[in-house]
Tab-separated table of C-alpha atoms in Angstrom:
chain	number	residue	atom	x	y	z
A	270	MET	CA	-170.751	177.699	-28.783
A	271	SER	CA	-171.385	179.442	-30.712
A	272	MET	CA	-174.311	176.367	-31.002
A	273	ILE	CA	-175.115	177.752	-27.237
A	274	LYS	CA	-178.088	180.120	-27.810
A	275	LYS	CA	-176.952	183.167	-24.889
A	276	PRO	CA	-180.139	181.916	-22.206
A	277	VAL	CA	-177.957	178.782	-21.386
A	278	TYR	CA	-174.309	180.108	-22.575
A	279	GLY	CA	-175.561	182.860	-19.280
A	280	PHE	CA	-176.628	179.355	-17.043
A	281	LEU	CA	-173.476	177.963	-17.814
A	282	ILE	CA	-171.333	181.218	-16.169
A	283	LEU	CA	-173.513	181.676	-13.009
A	284	PHE	CA	-174.420	177.742	-12.024
A	285	THR	CA	-170.671	178.044	-11.913
A	286	ILE	CA	-169.962	181.444	-10.076
A	287	PHE	CA	-173.216	180.014	-7.745
A	288	HIS	CA	-171.608	176.351	-6.654
A	289	ILE	CA	-167.468	178.383	-6.736
A	290	ILE	CA	-169.142	180.451	-3.500
A	291	LEU	CA	-171.179	177.957	-2.260
A	292	PHE	CA	-168.285	175.609	-1.519
A	293	GLY	CA	-166.427	178.518	-0.154
A	294	MET	CA	-169.172	178.547	2.154
A	295	ARG	CA	-170.261	175.780	3.060
A	296	SER	CA	-168.904	175.185	6.294
A	297	GLU	CA	-170.987	177.925	7.282
A	298	HIS	CA	-175.140	176.427	7.046
A	299	GLN	CA	-176.255	179.081	9.282
A	300	VAL	CA	-176.340	181.788	6.846
A	301	PHE	CA	-176.883	179.332	3.863
A	302	TRP	CA	-180.414	181.005	2.999
A	303	HIS	CA	-178.539	184.392	3.397
A	304	LEU	CA	-176.705	183.466	0.771
A	305	TYR	CA	-178.980	181.360	-1.678
A	306	THR	CA	-182.060	184.503	-1.085
A	307	GLY	CA	-178.036	186.207	-2.342
A	308	LEU	CA	-177.603	184.541	-5.339
A	309	MET	CA	-180.710	184.198	-6.501
A	310	LEU	CA	-181.839	188.362	-6.816
A	311	PHE	CA	-177.949	188.164	-8.263
A	312	SER	CA	-179.657	185.109	-11.213
A	313	SER	CA	-182.251	187.942	-11.981
A	314	ILE	CA	-180.270	189.295	-14.378
A	315	GLY	CA	-182.162	186.592	-16.323
A	316	TYR	CA	-184.769	188.826	-16.761
A	317	ILE	CA	-183.458	190.151	-20.113
A	318	PHE	CA	-183.479	186.402	-21.430
A	319	TYR	CA	-186.898	186.405	-20.677
A	320	GLU	CA	-189.685	185.166	-23.538
A	321	ARG	CA	-192.908	183.881	-23.028
A	322	ASN	CA	-192.608	180.508	-25.079
A	323	ILE	CA	-195.449	180.627	-27.813
A	324	HIS	CA	-195.941	177.010	-26.367
A	325	SER	CA	-197.556	178.769	-23.855
A	326	LYS	CA	-201.296	177.879	-22.006
A	327	ARG	CA	-204.307	179.552	-20.433
A	328	LEU	CA	-203.335	181.185	-17.188
A	329	LEU	CA	-205.715	179.185	-16.259
A	330	ASP	CA	-204.816	175.775	-17.517
A	331	ALA	CA	-201.673	176.798	-16.014
A	332	ILE	CA	-202.421	178.190	-13.061
A	333	ILE	CA	-204.654	174.182	-12.280
A	334	THR	CA	-201.274	172.231	-13.036
A	335	GLY	CA	-199.297	174.427	-10.746
A	336	ILE	CA	-201.803	173.242	-7.688
A	337	LEU	CA	-202.016	169.524	-9.217
A	338	ALA	CA	-198.308	169.762	-8.987
A	339	SER	CA	-198.540	170.832	-5.222
A	340	PHE	CA	-200.803	168.465	-4.265
A	341	VAL	CA	-198.183	165.634	-5.423
A	342	ILE	CA	-195.206	167.387	-3.186
A	343	VAL	CA	-197.797	166.750	-1.081
A	344	ILE	CA	-198.516	163.313	-1.638
A	345	LEU	CA	-194.828	162.789	-2.382
A	346	HIS	CA	-193.957	164.085	1.154
A	347	THR	CA	-196.410	162.109	3.365
A	348	ILE	CA	-195.453	158.717	1.127
A	349	LEU	CA	-191.868	159.244	1.798
A	350	SER	CA	-192.254	160.459	5.090
A	351	PHE	CA	-193.071	157.570	6.215
A	352	ILE	CA	-189.489	155.624	4.481
A	353	MET	CA	-186.928	158.637	5.589
A	354	LYS	CA	-186.432	160.315	8.358
A	355	ASP	CA	-184.961	164.116	7.655
A	356	ILE	CA	-188.353	164.900	5.565
A	357	THR	CA	-189.828	164.500	7.938
A	358	TYR	CA	-191.410	167.869	8.956
A	359	PHE	CA	-190.297	168.365	12.173
A	360	HIS	CA	-187.307	167.690	10.885
A	361	LEU	CA	-187.158	170.449	8.456
A	362	LEU	CA	-188.463	172.931	10.688
A	363	LYS	CA	-184.252	172.115	12.426
A	364	VAL	CA	-183.236	172.098	9.099
A	365	ILE	CA	-184.384	174.977	8.279
A	366	VAL	CA	-183.783	176.956	12.043
A	367	GLY	CA	-180.061	176.051	11.222
A	368	LEU	CA	-179.698	177.231	7.697
A	369	GLY	CA	-180.550	180.163	8.789
A	370	VAL	CA	-184.509	180.731	8.829
A	371	TYR	CA	-185.531	182.514	12.487
A	372	VAL	CA	-188.124	184.393	12.068
A	373	LYS	CA	-191.079	184.824	9.162
A	374	TRP	CA	-190.574	187.521	7.653
A	375	GLN	CA	-187.584	185.656	6.028
A	376	LEU	CA	-189.968	182.504	5.115
A	377	ILE	CA	-192.706	184.875	3.660
A	378	ILE	CA	-188.843	186.344	1.720
A	379	THR	CA	-189.007	182.962	-0.095
A	380	LEU	CA	-191.955	182.185	-1.497
A	381	ILE	CA	-192.040	186.059	-2.912
A	382	ILE	CA	-189.057	186.599	-3.807
A	383	SER	CA	-186.782	183.182	-4.005
A	384	ILE	CA	-189.539	180.967	-5.598
A	385	PRO	CA	-190.192	183.941	-8.086
A	386	LEU	CA	-185.880	184.235	-8.788
A	387	GLN	CA	-185.143	180.226	-9.007
A	388	GLU	CA	-187.219	179.260	-11.472
A	389	LEU	CA	-186.880	182.594	-13.581
A	390	PHE	CA	-182.870	181.073	-13.550
A	391	PHE	CA	-183.267	177.979	-14.112
A	392	ARG	CA	-186.732	177.422	-16.286
A	393	ASN	CA	-186.329	180.705	-18.078
A	394	MET	CA	-182.192	179.657	-18.334
A	395	LEU	CA	-181.740	176.168	-19.076
A	396	GLN	CA	-185.714	174.033	-19.159
A	397	ASN	CA	-186.970	175.903	-22.661
A	398	TYR	CA	-183.275	175.171	-24.226
A	399	LEU	CA	-183.625	171.321	-22.693
A	400	ASP	CA	-186.895	170.331	-23.417
A	401	ASP	CA	-186.481	171.581	-27.430
A	402	ARG	CA	-183.557	169.294	-27.679
A	403	PHE	CA	-184.614	166.660	-25.420
A	404	ASN	CA	-187.823	164.075	-24.246
A	405	GLN	CA	-189.723	166.039	-21.588
A	406	PHE	CA	-188.160	163.686	-18.568
A	407	VAL	CA	-184.350	163.282	-19.224
A	408	SER	CA	-184.599	167.621	-19.765
A	409	ALA	CA	-186.728	167.997	-15.948
A	410	CYS	CA	-184.232	165.254	-14.657
A	411	ILE	CA	-181.084	167.556	-16.453
A	412	VAL	CA	-182.544	170.690	-14.776
A	413	SER	CA	-184.273	168.706	-10.903
A	414	LEU	CA	-180.432	167.278	-10.711
A	415	CYS	CA	-179.240	171.448	-11.372
A	416	VAL	CA	-181.386	172.676	-8.487
A	417	THR	CA	-180.840	169.871	-6.615
A	418	SER	CA	-177.036	170.438	-6.488
A	419	LEU	CA	-177.253	173.876	-4.851
A	420	PHE	CA	-177.924	172.226	-1.724
A	421	MET	CA	-175.943	168.996	-2.146
A	422	TYR	CA	-172.641	171.429	0.698
A	423	SER	CA	-175.310	171.426	3.225
A	424	LEU	CA	-178.452	169.448	3.461
A	425	SER	CA	-178.632	165.152	3.490
A	426	ILE	CA	-178.947	162.729	0.733
A	427	GLU	CA	-183.131	161.577	2.119
A	428	LEU	CA	-183.341	165.483	2.227
A	429	LEU	CA	-181.403	166.820	-1.126
A	430	LEU	CA	-183.366	162.653	-2.602
A	431	PHE	CA	-186.666	164.349	-2.374
A	432	ILE	CA	-185.158	168.133	-3.144
A	433	PHE	CA	-184.710	166.140	-6.750
A	434	LEU	CA	-187.794	164.940	-6.429
A	435	THR	CA	-189.875	167.453	-6.030
A	436	GLN	CA	-188.502	169.392	-8.596
A	437	PHE	CA	-188.410	166.771	-10.722
A	438	ILE	CA	-193.390	167.110	-11.158
A	439	LEU	CA	-192.388	170.759	-11.235
A	440	ALA	CA	-190.350	170.445	-13.985
A	441	LEU	CA	-192.952	167.859	-16.331
A	442	SER	CA	-195.887	170.774	-14.909
A	443	TYR	CA	-193.839	173.778	-16.325
A	444	HIS	CA	-193.185	171.441	-19.426
A	445	ASN	CA	-196.713	170.923	-20.079
A	446	THR	CA	-197.820	174.475	-19.948
A	447	LYS	CA	-194.744	176.178	-20.295
A	448	ARG	CA	-195.952	179.595	-17.853
A	449	LEU	CA	-193.579	180.421	-15.119
A	450	ILE	CA	-196.199	180.542	-12.444
A	451	THR	CA	-197.243	177.565	-12.868
A	452	PRO	CA	-193.576	175.865	-10.775
A	453	ILE	CA	-194.103	178.676	-8.473
A	454	LEU	CA	-196.977	178.390	-7.340
A	455	GLY	CA	-197.082	175.152	-7.225
A	456	GLN	CA	-193.852	175.187	-5.064
A	457	ILE	CA	-195.216	177.779	-2.759
A	458	LEU	CA	-198.901	175.926	-2.846
A	459	ALA	CA	-197.286	172.706	-0.957
A	460	VAL	CA	-194.870	175.022	1.689
A	461	ILE	CA	-198.307	176.266	2.911
A	462	LEU	CA	-200.462	173.083	2.317
A	463	LEU	CA	-197.706	171.289	4.526
A	464	MET	CA	-197.705	174.355	6.893
A	465	LEU	CA	-201.535	174.045	7.541
A	466	ILE	CA	-200.815	170.144	7.367
A	467	TYR	CA	-199.062	169.840	10.690
A	468	SER	CA	-199.568	173.033	12.043
């Protein structure tokens, strides 16, 4: 265990606790949003481990990369929605309502609080450690599996696959810039673009 840096040690503890809680509440899908938001708020303790990566790129480069990642995610969703009915936009809306998101302010909280905290948790406490030790694709795969696993008690296989692929794109974008703004912007902008396209 002495080989593992403190951020990763903290990640493993919190990640295990999260899975225990989510497993225990697996039949209560209608409160998933509240539960997940609470877990992400709790994960903000990971901020004590935050350090700006010395290899991080300029802010403008990070923003551009995040925008490009969002476009890739939207294109991926468009393509996969033709072959996977569970990830079509209107089915996603039904799933979101089923998970406890009933009003717009909940979506706003997800965009401005849950997503940034999720990125802080997984990128800062896990991906930085993995990127220093593994190939970027191996690292991205591991991180994406970890993120996706938190949803496995509530979502279908098709939705889990889409989340994994989305997280894989975001992980690669983060590896490229080493700035949290990149995956945060990538996710938020992708959600906004999909809402604008379909609504």
